[in-house]
PDB file of C-alpha atoms and ligand atoms in Angstrom:
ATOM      1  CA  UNK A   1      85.625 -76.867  66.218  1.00 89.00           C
ATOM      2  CA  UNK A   2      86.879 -75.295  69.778  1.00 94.00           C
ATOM      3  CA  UNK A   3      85.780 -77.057  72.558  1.00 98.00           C
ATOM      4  CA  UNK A   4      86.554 -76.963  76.339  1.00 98.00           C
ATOM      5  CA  UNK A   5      87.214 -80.213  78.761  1.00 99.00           C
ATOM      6  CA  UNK A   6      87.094 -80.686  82.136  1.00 99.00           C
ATOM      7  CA  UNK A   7      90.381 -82.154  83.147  1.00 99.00           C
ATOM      8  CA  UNK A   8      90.980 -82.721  86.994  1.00 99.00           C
ATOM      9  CA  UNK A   9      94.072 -83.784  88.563  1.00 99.00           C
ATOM     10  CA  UNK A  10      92.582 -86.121  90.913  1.00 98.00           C
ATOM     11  CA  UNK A  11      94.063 -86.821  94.733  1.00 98.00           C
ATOM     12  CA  UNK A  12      96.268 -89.368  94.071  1.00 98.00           C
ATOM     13  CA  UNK A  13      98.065 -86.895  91.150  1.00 98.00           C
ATOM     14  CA  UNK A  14      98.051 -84.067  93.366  1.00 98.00           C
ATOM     15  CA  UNK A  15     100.006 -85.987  96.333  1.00 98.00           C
ATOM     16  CA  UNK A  16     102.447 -87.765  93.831  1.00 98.00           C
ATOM     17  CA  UNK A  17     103.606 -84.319  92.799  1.00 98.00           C
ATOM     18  CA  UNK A  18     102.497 -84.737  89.244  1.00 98.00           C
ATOM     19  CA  UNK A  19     100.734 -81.781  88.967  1.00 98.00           C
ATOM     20  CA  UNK A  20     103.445 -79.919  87.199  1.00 98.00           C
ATOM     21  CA  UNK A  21     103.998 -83.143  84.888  1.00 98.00           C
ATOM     22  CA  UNK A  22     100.677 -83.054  83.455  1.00 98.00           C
ATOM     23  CA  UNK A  23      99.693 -79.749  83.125  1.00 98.00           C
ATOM     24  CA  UNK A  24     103.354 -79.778  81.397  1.00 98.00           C
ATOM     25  CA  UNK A  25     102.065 -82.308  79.265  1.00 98.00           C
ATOM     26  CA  UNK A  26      98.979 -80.351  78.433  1.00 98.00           C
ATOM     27  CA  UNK A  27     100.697 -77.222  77.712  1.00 98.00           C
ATOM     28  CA  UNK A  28     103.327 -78.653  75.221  1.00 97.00           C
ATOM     29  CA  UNK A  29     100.395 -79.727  73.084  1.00 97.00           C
ATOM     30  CA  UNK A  30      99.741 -75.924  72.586  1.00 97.00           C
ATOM     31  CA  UNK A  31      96.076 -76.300  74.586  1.00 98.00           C
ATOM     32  CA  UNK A  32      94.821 -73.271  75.953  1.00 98.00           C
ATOM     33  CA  UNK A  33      94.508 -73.300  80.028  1.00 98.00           C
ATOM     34  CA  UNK A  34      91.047 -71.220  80.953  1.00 98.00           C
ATOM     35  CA  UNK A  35      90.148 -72.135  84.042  1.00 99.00           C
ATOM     36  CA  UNK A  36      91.600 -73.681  87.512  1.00 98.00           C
ATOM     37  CA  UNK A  37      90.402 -74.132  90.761  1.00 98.00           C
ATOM     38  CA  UNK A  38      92.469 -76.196  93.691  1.00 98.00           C
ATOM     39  CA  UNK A  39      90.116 -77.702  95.710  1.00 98.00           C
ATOM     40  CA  UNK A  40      88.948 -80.812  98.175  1.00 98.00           C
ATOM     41  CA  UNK A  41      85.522 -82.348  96.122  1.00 99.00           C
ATOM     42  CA  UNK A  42      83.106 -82.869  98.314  1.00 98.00           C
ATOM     43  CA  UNK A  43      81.711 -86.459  98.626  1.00 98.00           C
ATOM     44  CA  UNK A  44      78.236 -84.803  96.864  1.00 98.00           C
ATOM     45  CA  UNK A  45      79.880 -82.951  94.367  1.00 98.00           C
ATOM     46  CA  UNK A  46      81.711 -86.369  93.570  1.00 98.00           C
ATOM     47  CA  UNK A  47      78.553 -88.417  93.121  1.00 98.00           C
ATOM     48  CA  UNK A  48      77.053 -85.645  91.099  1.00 98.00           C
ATOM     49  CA  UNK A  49      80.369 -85.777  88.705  1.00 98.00           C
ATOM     50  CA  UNK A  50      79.759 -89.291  88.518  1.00 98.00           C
ATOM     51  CA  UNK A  51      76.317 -89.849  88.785  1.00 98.00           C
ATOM     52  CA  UNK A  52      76.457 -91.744  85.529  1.00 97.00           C
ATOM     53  CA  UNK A  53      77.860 -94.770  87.477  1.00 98.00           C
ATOM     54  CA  UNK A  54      75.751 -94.539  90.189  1.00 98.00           C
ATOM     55  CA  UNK A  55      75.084 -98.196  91.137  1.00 97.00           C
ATOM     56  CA  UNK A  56      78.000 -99.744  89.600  1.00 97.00           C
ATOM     57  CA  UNK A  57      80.385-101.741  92.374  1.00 97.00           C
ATOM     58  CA  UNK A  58      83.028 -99.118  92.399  1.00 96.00           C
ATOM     59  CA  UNK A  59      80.980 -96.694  92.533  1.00 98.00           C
ATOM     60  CA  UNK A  60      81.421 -95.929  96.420  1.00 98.00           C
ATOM     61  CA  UNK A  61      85.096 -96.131  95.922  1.00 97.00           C
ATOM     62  CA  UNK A  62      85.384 -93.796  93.490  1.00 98.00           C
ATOM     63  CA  UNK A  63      83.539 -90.803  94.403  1.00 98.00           C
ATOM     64  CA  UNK A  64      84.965 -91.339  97.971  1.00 98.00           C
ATOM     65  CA  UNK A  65      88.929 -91.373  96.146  1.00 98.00           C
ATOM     66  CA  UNK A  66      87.597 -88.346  94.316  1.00 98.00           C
ATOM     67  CA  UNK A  67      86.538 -86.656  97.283  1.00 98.00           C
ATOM     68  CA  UNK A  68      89.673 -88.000  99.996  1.00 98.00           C
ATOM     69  CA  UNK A  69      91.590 -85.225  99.510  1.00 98.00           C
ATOM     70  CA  UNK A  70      92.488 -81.740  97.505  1.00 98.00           C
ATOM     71  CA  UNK A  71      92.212 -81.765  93.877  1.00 99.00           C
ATOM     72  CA  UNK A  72      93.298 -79.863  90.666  1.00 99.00           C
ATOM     73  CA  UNK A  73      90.117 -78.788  88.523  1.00 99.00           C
ATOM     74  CA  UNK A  74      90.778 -77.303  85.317  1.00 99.00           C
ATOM     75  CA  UNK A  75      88.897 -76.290  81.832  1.00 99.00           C
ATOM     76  CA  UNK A  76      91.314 -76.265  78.909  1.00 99.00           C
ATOM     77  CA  UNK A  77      90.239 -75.232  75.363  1.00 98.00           C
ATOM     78  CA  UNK A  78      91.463 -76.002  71.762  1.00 97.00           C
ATOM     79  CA  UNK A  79      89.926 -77.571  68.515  1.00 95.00           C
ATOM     80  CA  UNK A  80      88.972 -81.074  69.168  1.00 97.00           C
ATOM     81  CA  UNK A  81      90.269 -81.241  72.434  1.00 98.00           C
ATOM     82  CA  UNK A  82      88.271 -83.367  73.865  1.00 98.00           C
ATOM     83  CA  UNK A  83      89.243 -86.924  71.953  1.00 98.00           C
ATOM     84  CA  UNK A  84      92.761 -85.316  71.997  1.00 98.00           C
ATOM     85  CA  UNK A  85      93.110 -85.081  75.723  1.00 98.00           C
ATOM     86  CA  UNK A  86      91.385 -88.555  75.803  1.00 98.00           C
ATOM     87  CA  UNK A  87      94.049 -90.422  73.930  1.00 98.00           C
ATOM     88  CA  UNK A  88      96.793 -88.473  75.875  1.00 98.00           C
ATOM     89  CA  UNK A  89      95.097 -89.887  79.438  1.00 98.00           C
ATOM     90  CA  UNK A  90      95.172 -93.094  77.971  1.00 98.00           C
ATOM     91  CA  UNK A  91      92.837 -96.436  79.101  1.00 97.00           C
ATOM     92  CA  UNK A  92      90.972 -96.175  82.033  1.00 96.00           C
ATOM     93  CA  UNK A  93      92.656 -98.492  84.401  1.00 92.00           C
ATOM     94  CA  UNK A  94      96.255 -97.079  85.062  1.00 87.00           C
ATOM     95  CA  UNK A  95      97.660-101.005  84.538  1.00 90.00           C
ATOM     96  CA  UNK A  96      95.549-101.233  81.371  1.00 92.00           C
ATOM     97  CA  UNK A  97      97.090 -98.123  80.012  1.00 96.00           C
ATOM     98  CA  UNK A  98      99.729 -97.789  76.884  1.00 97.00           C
ATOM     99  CA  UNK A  99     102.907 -95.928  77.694  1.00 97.00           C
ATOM    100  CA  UNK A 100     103.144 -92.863  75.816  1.00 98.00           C
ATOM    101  CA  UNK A 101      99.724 -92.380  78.007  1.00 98.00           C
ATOM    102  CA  UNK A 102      99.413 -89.991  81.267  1.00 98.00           C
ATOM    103  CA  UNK A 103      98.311 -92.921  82.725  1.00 98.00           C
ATOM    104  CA  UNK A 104     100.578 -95.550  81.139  1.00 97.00           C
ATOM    105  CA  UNK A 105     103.579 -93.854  81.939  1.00 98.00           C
ATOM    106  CA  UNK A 106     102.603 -92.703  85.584  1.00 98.00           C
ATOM    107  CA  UNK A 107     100.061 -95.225  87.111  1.00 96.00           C
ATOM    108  CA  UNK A 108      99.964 -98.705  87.750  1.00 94.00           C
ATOM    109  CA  UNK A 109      96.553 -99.460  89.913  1.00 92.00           C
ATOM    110  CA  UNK A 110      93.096-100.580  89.053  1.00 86.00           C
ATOM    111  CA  UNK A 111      91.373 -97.654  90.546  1.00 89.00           C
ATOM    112  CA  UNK A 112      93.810 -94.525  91.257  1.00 96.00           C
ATOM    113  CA  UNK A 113      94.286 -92.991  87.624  1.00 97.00           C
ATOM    114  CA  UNK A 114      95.744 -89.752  88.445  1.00 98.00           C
ATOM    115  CA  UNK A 115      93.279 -87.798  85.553  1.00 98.00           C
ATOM    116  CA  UNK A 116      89.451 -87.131  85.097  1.00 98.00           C
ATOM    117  CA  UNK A 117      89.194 -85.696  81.414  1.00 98.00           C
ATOM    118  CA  UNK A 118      85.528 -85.094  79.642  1.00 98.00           C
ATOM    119  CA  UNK A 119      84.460 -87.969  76.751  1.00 98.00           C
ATOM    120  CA  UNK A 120      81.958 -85.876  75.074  1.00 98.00           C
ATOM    121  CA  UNK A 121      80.757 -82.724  74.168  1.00 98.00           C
ATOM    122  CA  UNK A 122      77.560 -82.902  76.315  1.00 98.00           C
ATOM    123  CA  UNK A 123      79.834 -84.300  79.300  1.00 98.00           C
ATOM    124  CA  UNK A 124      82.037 -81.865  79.140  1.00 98.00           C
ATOM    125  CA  UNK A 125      79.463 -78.947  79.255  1.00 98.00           C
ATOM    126  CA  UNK A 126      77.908 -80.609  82.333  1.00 98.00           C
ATOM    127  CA  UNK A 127      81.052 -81.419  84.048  1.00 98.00           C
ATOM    128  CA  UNK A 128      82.417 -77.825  83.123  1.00 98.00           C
ATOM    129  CA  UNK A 129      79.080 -76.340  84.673  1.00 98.00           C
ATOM    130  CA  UNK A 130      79.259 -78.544  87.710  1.00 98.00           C
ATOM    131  CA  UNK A 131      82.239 -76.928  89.077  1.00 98.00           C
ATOM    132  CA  UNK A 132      82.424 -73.799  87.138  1.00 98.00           C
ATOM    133  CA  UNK A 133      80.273 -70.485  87.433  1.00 98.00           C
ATOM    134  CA  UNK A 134      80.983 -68.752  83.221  1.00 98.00           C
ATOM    135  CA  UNK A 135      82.391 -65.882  84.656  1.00 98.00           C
ATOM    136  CA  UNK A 136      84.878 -68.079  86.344  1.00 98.00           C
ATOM    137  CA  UNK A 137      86.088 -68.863  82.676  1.00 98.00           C
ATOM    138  CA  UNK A 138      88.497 -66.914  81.040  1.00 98.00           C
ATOM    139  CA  UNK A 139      88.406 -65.645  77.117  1.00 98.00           C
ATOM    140  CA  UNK A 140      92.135 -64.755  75.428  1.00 97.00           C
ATOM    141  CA  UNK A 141      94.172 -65.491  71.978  1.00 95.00           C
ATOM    142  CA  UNK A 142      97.141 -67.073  72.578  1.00 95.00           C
ATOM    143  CA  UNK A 143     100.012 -65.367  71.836  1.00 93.00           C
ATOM    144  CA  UNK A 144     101.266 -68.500  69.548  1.00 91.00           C
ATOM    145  CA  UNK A 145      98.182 -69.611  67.765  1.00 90.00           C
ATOM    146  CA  UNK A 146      99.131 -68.930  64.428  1.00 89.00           C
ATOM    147  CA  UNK A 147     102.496 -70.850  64.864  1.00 92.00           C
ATOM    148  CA  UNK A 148     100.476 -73.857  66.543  1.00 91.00           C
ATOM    149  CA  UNK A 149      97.888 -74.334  64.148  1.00 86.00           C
ATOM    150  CA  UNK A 150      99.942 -72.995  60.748  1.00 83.00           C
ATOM    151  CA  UNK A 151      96.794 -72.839  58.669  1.00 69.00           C
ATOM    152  CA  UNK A 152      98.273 -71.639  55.950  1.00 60.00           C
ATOM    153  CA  UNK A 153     100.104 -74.389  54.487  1.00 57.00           C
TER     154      UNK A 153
HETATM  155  P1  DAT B   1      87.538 -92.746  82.570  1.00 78.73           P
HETATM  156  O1  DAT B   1      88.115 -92.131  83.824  1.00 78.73           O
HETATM  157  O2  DAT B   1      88.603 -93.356  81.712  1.00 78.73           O
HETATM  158  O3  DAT B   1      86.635 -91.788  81.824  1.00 78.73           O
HETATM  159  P2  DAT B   1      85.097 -94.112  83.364  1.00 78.73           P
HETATM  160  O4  DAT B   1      84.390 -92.820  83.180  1.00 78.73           O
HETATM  161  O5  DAT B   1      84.559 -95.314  82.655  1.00 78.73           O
HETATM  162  O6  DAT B   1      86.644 -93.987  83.031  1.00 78.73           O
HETATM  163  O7  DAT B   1      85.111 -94.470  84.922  1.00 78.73           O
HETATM  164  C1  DAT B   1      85.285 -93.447  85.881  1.00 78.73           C
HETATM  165  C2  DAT B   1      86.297 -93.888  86.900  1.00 78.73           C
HETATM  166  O8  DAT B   1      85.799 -95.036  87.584  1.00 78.73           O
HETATM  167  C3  DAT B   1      87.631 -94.319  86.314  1.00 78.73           C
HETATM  168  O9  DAT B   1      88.502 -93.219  86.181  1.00 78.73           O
HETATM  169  C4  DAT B   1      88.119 -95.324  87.318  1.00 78.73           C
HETATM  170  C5  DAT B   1      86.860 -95.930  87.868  1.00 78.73           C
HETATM  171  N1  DAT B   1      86.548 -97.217  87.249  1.00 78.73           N
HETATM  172  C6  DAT B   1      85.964 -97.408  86.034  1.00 78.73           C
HETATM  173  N2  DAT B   1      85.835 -98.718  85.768  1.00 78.73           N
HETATM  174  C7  DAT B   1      86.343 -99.358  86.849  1.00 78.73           C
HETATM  175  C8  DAT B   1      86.504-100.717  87.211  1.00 78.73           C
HETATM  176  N3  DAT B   1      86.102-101.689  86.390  1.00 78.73           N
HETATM  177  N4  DAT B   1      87.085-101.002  88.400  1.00 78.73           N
HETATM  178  C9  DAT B   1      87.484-100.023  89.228  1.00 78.73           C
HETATM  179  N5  DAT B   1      87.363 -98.714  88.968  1.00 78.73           N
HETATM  180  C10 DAT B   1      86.801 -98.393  87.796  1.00 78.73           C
HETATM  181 MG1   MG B   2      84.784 -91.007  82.321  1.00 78.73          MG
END
């Protein structure tokens, strides 16, 4: 089934210069790109994204991280995406992470893990609608579907 995913490049991606290395990443998997937006998250908008740990201890920390300076925010589309892009981000703390993993192979702390990607279908629609207005969100074939899904075998 096609699904979209909220993936943001958080701060600490954004001023390591790994922008380029994980959208790369993305794109090689043949996802489809449909929305972007480059901007600073405001400490609100940050809770609201993460409102389901509200009251946890790291709480504070994070949505202040998340809001410390500009981010990438992106929707990308494909079947099954969303466990997909999961197992590419790889565990949640950067020093837990496998290499192979965004994280394992570019992060090494306990809190700054360069990636934000959905974990469900219902978090991905609220996440998506969070920070994205539908008209924002763009509908086109890719040119190379048919060679990156080959149904016909
Ligand atoms: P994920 O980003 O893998 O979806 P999550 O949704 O459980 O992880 O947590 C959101 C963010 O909170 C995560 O990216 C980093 C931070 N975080 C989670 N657990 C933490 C912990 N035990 N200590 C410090 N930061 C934590
Ligand atoms: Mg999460």
């Amino acid at each position: 089934m096609t699904e979209q995913t909220l993936i943001i490049i958080k701060p600490d991606g954004v001023q390591r210069h790994l922008s380029g290395e994980i959208i790369g990443r993305l794109e090689k998997r043949g996802f489809k790109l449909v929305a972007a937006k480059f901007m600073q998250i405001s400490g609100e908008l940050a809770r609201q994204h993460y409102a389901i740990h509200e009251g946890k201890p790291f709480f504070e920390g994070l949505t202040q991280y998340l809001s410390s300076a500009p981010s990438l925010v992106m929707v990308w589309e494909a079947e099954g995406i969303i466990d997909m892009v999961r197992k590419m981000i790889g565990a949640t703390l950067g020093c837990d992470s496998e290499p192979g993993t965004i994280r394992g192979d570019l992060s090494c702390s306990m809190g700054y893990n360069l990636i934000h990607g959905s974990d469900s279908m219902q978090s991905a629609e609220q996440e998506i609608r969070l920070f994205f207005k539908p008209d924002e969100i763009s509908s086109y074939e890719l040119a190379d579907a048919k060679w990156l899904y080959g149904r016909n075998i």
